PDB file of C-alpha atoms in Angstrom:
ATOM      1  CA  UNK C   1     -36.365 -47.598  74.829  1.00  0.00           C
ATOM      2  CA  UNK C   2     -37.253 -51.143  73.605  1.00  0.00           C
ATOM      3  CA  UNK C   3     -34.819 -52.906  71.116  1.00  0.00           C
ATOM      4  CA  UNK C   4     -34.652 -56.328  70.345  1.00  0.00           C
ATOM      5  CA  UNK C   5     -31.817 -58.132  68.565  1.00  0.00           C
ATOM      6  CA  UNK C   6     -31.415 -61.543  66.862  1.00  0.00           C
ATOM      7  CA  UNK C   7     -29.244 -63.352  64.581  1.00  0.00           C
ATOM      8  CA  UNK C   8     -30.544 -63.397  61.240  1.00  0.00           C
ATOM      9  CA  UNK C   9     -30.168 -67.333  60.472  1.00  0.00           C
ATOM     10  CA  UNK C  10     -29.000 -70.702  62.044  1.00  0.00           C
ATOM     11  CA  UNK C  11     -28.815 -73.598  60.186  1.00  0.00           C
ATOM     12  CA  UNK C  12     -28.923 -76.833  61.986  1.00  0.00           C
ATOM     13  CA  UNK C  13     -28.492 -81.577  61.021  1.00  0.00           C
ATOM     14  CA  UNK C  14     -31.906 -83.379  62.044  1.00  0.00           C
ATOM     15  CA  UNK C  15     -31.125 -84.717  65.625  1.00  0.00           C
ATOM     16  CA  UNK C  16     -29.346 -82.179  66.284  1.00  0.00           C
ATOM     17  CA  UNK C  17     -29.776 -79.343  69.206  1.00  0.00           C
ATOM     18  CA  UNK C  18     -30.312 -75.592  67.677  1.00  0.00           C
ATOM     19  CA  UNK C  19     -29.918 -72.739  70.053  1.00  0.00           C
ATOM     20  CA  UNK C  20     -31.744 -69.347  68.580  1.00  0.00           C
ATOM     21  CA  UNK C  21     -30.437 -65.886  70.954  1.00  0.00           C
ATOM     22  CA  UNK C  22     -31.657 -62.723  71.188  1.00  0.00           C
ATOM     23  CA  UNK C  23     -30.735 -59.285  73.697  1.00  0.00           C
ATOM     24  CA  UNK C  24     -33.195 -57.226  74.788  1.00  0.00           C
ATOM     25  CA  UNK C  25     -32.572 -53.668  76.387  1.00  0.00           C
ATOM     26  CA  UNK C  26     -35.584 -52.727  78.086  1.00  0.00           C
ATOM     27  CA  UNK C  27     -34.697 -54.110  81.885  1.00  0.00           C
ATOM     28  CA  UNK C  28     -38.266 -53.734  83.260  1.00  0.00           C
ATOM     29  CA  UNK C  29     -39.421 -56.197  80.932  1.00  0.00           C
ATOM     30  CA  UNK C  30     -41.790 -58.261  82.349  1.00  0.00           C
ATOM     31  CA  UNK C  31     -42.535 -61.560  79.969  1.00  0.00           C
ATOM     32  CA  UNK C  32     -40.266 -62.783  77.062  1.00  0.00           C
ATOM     33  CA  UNK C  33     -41.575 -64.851  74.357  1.00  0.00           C
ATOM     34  CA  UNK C  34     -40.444 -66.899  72.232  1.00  0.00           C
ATOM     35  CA  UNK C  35     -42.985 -66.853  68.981  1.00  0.00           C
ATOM     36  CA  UNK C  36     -42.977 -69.301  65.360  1.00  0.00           C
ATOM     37  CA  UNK C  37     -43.860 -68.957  62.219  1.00  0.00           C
ATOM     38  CA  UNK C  38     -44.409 -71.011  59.508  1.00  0.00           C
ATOM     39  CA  UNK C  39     -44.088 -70.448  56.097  1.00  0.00           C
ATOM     40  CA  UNK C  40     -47.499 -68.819  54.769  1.00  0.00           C
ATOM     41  CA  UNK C  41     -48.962 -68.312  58.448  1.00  0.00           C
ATOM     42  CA  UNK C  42     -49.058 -66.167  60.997  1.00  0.00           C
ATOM     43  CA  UNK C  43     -46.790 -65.980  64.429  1.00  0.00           C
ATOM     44  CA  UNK C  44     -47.631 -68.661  67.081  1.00  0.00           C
ATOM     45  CA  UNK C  45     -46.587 -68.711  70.634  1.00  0.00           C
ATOM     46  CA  UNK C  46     -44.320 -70.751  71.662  1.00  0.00           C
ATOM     47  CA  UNK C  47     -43.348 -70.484  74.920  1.00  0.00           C
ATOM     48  CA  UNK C  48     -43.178 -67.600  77.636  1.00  0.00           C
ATOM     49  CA  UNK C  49     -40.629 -66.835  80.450  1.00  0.00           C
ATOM     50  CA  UNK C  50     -41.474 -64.277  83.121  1.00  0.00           C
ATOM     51  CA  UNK C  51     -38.473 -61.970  83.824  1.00  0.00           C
ATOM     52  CA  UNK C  52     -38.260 -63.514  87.421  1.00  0.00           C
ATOM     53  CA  UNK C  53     -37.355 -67.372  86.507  1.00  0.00           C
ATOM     54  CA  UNK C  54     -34.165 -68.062  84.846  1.00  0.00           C
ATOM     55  CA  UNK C  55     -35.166 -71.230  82.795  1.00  0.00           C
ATOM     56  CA  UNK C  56     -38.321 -72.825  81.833  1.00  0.00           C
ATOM     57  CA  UNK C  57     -38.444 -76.023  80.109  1.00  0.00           C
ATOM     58  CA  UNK C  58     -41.233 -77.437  77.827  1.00  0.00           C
ATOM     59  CA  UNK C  59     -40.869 -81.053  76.245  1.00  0.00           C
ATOM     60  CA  UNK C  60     -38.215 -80.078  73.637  1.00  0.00           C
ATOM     61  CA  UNK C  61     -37.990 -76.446  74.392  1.00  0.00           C
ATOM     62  CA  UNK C  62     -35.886 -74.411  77.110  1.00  0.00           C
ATOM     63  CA  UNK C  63     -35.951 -71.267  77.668  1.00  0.00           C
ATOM     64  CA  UNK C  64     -32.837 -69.458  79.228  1.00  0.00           C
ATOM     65  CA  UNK C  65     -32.899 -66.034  80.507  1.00  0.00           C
ATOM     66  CA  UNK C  66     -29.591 -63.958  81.795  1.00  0.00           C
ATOM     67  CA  UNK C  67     -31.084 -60.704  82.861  1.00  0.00           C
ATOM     68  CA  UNK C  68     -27.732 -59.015  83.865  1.00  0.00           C
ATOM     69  CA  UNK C  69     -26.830 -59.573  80.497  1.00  0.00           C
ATOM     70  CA  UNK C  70     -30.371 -59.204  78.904  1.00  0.00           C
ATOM     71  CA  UNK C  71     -29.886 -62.195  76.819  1.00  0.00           C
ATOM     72  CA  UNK C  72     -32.362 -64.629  76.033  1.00  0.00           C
ATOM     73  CA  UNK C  73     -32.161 -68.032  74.434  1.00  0.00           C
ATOM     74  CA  UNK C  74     -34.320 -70.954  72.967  1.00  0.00           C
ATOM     75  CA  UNK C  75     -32.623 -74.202  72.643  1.00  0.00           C
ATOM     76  CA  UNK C  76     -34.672 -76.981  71.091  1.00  0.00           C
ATOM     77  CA  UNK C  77     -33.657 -80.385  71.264  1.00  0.00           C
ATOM     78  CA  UNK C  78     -33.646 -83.515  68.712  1.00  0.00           C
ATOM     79  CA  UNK C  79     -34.366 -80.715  65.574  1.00  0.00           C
ATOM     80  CA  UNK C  80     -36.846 -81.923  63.234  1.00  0.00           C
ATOM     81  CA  UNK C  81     -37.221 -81.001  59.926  1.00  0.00           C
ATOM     82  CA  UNK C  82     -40.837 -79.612  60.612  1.00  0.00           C
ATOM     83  CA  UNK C  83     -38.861 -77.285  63.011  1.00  0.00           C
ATOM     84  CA  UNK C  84     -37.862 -74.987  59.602  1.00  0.00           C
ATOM     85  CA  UNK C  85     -39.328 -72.091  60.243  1.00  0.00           C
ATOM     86  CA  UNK C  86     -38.830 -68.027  61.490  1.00  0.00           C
ATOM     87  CA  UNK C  87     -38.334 -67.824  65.466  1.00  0.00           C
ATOM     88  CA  UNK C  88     -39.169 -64.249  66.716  1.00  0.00           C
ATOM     89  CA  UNK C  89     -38.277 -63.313  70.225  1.00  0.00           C
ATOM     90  CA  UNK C  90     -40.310 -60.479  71.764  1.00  0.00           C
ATOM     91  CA  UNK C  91     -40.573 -58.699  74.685  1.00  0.00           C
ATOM     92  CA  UNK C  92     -43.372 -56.840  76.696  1.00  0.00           C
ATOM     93  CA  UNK C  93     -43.242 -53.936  79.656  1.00  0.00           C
ATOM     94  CA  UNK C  94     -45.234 -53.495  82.332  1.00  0.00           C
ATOM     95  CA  UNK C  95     -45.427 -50.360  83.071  1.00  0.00           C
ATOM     96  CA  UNK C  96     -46.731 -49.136  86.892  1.00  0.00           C
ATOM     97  CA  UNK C  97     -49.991 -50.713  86.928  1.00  0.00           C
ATOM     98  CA  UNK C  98     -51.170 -50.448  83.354  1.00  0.00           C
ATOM     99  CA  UNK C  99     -50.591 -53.695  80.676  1.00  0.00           C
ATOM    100  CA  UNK C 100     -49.884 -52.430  77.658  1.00  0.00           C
ATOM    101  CA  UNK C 101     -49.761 -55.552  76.196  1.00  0.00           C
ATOM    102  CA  UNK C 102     -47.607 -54.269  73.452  1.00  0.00           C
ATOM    103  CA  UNK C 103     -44.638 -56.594  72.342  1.00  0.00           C
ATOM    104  CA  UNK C 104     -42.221 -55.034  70.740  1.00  0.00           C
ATOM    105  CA  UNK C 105     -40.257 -58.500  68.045  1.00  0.00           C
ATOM    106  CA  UNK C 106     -36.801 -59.005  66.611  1.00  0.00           C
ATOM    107  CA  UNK C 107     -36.729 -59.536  63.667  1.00  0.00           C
ATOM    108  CA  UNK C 108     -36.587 -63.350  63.482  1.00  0.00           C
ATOM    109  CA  UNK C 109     -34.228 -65.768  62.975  1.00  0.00           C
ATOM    110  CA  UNK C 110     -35.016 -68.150  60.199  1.00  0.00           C
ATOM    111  CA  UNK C 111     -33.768 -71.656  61.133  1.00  0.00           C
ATOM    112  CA  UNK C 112     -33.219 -74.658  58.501  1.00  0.00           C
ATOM    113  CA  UNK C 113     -32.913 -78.295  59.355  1.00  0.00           C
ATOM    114  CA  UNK C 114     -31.135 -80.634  56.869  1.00  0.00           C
ATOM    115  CA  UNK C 115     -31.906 -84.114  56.972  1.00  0.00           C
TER     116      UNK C 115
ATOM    117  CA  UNK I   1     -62.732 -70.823  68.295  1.00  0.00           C
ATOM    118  CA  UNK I   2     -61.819 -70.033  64.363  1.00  0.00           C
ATOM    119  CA  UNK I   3     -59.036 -68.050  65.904  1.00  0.00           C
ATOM    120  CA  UNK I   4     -58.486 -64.536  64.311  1.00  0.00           C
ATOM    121  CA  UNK I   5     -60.010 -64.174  60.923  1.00  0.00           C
ATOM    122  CA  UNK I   6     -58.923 -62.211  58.047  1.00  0.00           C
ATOM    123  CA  UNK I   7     -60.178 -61.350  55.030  1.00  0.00           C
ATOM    124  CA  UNK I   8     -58.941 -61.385  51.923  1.00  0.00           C
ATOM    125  CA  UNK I   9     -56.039 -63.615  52.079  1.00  0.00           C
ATOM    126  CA  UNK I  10     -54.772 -62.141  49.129  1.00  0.00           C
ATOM    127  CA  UNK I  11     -55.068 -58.825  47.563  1.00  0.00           C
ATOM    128  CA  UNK I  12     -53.834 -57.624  44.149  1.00  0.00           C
ATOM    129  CA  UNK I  13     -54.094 -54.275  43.351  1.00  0.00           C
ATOM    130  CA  UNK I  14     -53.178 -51.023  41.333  1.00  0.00           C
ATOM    131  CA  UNK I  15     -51.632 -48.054  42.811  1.00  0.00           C
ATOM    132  CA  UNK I  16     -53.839 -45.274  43.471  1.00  0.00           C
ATOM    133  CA  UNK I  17     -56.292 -47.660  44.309  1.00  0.00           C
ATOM    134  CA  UNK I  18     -57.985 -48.042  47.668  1.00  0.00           C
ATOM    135  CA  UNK I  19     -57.552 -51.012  49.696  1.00  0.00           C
ATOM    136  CA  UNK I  20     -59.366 -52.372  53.010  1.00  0.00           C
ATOM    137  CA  UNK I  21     -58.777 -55.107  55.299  1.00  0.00           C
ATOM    138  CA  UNK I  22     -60.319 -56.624  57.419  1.00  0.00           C
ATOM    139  CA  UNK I  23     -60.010 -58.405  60.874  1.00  0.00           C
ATOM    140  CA  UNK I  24     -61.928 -60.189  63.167  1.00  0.00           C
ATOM    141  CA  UNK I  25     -60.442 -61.007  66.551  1.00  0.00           C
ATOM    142  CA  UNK I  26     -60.854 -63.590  69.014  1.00  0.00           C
ATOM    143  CA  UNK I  27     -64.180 -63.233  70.740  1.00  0.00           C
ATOM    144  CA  UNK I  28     -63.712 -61.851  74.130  1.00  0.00           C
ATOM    145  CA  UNK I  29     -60.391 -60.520  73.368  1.00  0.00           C
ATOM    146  CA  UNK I  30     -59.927 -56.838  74.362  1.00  0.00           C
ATOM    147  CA  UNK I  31     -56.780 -55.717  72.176  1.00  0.00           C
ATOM    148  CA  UNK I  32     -56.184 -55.502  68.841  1.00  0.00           C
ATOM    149  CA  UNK I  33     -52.904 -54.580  66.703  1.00  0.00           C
ATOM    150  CA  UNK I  34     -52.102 -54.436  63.215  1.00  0.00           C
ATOM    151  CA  UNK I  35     -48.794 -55.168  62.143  1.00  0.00           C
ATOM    152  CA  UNK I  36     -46.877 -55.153  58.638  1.00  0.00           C
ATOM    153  CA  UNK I  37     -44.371 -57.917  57.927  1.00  0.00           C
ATOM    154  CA  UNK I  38     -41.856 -57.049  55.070  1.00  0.00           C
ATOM    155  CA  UNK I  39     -38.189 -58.840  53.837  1.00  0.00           C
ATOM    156  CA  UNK I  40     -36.497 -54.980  54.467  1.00  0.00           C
ATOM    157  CA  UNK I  41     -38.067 -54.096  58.129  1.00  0.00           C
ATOM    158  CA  UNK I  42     -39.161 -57.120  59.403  1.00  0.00           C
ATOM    159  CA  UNK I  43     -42.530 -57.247  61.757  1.00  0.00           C
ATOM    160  CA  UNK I  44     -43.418 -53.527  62.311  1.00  0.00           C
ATOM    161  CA  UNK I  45     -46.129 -52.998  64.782  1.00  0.00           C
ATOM    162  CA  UNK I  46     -48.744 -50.378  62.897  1.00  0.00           C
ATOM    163  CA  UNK I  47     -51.760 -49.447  65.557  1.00  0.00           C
ATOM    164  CA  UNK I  48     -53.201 -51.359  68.497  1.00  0.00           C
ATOM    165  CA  UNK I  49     -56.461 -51.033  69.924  1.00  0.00           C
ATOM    166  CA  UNK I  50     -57.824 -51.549  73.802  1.00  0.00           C
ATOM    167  CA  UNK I  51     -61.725 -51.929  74.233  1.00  0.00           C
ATOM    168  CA  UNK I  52     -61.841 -50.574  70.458  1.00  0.00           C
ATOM    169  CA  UNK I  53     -59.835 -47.196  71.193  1.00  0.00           C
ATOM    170  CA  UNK I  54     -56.808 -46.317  69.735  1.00  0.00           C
ATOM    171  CA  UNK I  55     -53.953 -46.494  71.975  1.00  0.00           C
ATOM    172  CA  UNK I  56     -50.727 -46.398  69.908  1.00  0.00           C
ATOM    173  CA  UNK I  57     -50.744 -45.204  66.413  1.00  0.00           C
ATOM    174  CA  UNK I  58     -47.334 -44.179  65.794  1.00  0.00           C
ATOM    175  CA  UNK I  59     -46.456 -47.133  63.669  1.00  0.00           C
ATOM    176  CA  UNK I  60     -48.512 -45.790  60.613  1.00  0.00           C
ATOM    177  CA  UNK I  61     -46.418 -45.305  58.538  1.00  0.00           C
ATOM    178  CA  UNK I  62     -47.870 -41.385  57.184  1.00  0.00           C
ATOM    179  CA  UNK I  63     -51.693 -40.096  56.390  1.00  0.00           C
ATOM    180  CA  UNK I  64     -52.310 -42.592  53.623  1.00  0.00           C
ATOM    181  CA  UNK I  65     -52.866 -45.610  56.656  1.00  0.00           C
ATOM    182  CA  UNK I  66     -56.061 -45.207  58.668  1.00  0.00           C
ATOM    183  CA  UNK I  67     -57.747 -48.003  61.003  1.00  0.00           C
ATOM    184  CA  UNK I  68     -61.112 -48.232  62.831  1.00  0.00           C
ATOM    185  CA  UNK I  69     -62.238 -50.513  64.840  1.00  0.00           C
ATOM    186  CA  UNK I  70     -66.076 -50.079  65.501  1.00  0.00           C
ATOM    187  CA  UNK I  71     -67.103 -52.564  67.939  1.00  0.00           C
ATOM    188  CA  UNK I  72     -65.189 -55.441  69.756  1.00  0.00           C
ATOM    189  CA  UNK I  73     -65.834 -58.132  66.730  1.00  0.00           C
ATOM    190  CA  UNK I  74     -64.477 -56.090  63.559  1.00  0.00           C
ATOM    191  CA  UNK I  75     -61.326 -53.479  62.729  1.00  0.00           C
ATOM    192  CA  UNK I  76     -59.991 -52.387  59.182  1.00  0.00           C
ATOM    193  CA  UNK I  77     -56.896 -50.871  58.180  1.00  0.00           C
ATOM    194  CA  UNK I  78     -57.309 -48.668  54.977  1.00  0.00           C
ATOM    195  CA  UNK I  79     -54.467 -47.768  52.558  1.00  0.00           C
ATOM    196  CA  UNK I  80     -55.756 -45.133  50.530  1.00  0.00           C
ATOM    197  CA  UNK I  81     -54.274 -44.468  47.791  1.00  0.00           C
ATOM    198  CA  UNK I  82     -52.008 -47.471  47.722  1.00  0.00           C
ATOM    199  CA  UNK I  83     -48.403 -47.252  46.384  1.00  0.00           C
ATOM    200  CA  UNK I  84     -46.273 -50.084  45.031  1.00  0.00           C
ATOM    201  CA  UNK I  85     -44.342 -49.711  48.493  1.00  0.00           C
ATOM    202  CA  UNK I  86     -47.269 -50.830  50.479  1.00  0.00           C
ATOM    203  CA  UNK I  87     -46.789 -54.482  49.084  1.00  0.00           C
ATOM    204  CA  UNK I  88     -46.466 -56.760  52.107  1.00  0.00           C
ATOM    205  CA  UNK I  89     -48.186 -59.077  54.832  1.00  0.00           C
ATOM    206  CA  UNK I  90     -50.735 -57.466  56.689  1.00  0.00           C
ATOM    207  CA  UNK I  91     -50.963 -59.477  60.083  1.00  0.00           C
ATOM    208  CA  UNK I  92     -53.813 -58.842  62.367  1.00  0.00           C
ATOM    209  CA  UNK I  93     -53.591 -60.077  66.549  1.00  0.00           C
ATOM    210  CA  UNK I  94     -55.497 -60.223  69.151  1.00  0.00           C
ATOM    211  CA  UNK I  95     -54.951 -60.638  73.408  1.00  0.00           C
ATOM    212  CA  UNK I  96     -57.426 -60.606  76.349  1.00  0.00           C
ATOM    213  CA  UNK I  97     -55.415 -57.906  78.348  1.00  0.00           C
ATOM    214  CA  UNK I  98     -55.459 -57.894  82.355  1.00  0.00           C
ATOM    215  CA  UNK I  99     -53.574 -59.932  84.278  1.00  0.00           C
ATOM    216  CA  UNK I 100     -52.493 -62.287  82.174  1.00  0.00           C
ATOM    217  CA  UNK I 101     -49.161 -62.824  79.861  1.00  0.00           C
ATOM    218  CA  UNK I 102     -50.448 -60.681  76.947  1.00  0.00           C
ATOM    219  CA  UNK I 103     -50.360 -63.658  74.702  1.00  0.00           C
ATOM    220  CA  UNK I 104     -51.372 -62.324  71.193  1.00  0.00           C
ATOM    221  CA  UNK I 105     -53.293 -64.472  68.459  1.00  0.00           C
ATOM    222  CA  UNK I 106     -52.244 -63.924  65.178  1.00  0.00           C
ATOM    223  CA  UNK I 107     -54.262 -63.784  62.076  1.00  0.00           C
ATOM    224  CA  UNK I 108     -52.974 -66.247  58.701  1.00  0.00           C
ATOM    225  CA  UNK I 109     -52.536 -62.462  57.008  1.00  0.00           C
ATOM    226  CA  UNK I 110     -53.134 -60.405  54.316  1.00  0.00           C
ATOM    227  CA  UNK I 111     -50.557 -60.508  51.619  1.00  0.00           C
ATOM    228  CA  UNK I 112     -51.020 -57.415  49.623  1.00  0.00           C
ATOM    229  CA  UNK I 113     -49.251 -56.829  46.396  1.00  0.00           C
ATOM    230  CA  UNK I 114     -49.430 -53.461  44.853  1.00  0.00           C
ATOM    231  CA  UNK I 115     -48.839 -52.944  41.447  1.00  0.00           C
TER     232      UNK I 115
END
């Protein structure tokens, strides 16, 4: 079955580097996401790892995936205030030539940035 | 592209009453899913259409929920009646499905407060 697990809240000094984890247990998972949202708005991607890479980096973001230990991480760098918001990571399966396209979320892990 | 539209943004009703929302995806998208974001549970994936058929239904949460989607540009999700428990966000997304990384789209929401 698909579960996905995240720590609830992080709270994280301007300038400073958060790190936001999650575990997974579906191992045929094919993409990982990492997905924002703002207060009052809907999700937003972020970024995406495919289950073959271990890292992906993007400006301020990496990505870090373990898949022996189904753990998944987000580390953003220099945290900015206008970084406050929910982080959901999600997962989706590919499943013997169909795409589902279903992603099944954690349930977020709000992050706050004092100045 | 507006992105995914949804309408109302707000909704304040009684209970017993009927309530519809609405969605419009991302033209030339192919999937659709509703989901319902609450404090308690967190992002909870509802139903999610493919080329306007129902694929996955077994988030509703009993016979009160129905959704339709009747052509590729429009779906609603019906609450009828509504209950005080139904209060939430009501997110609608969208993805172009088929070899790609099942990026979905969200909607800004429907928060729905029943009374």
């Amino acid at each position: 079955g698909e579960d996905v697990e995240q720590s609830l809240f992080l709270s994280v000094r301007e300038g400073d580097s958060s790190v936001i984890n999650c575990t997974y247990t579906d191992s045929s998972s094919t993409y990982l996401y990492w997905y924002k949202q703002e207060p009052g708005a809907g999700l937003q991607l972020l970024t995406y790892i495919f289950s073959n890479m271990d890292m992906k980096q993007d400006q301020r973001l990496t990505v870090l995936l373990n898949k022996k230990d189904k753990h998944l991480s987000l580390r953003i760098a220099d945290t900015q205030t206008g970084d406050s918001a929910i982080y959901f990571c999600a997962e989706t399966v590919y499943a013997g030539g169909t795409s589902y396209g279903k992603l099944t979320f954690g349930q977020g892990t709000i992050l706050t940035v004092h100045p | 592209d507006a992105g995914v539209i949804q309408s109302p943004r707000h909704e304040v009703t009684e209970m017993g009453q009927e309530v519809t929302l609405r969605c419009k995806p991302i033209s030339g998208h192919n999937s659709l899913f509703w989901y319902r974001q609450t404090m308690m549970r967190g992002l909870e994936l509802l139903i999610y259409f493919n080329n306007n058929v129902p694929i996955d239904d077994s988030g509703m949460p009993e016979d009160r929920f129905s959704a339709k989607m009747p052509n590729a540009s429009f779906s609603t999700l019906k609450i009828q009646p509504s209950e005080p428990r139904d209060s939430a966000v009501y997110f609608c997304a969208s993805s172009l499905e088929g070899g790609g990384t099942h990026e979905q789209f969200f909607g800004p929401g429907t928060r729905l407060t029943v009374l």
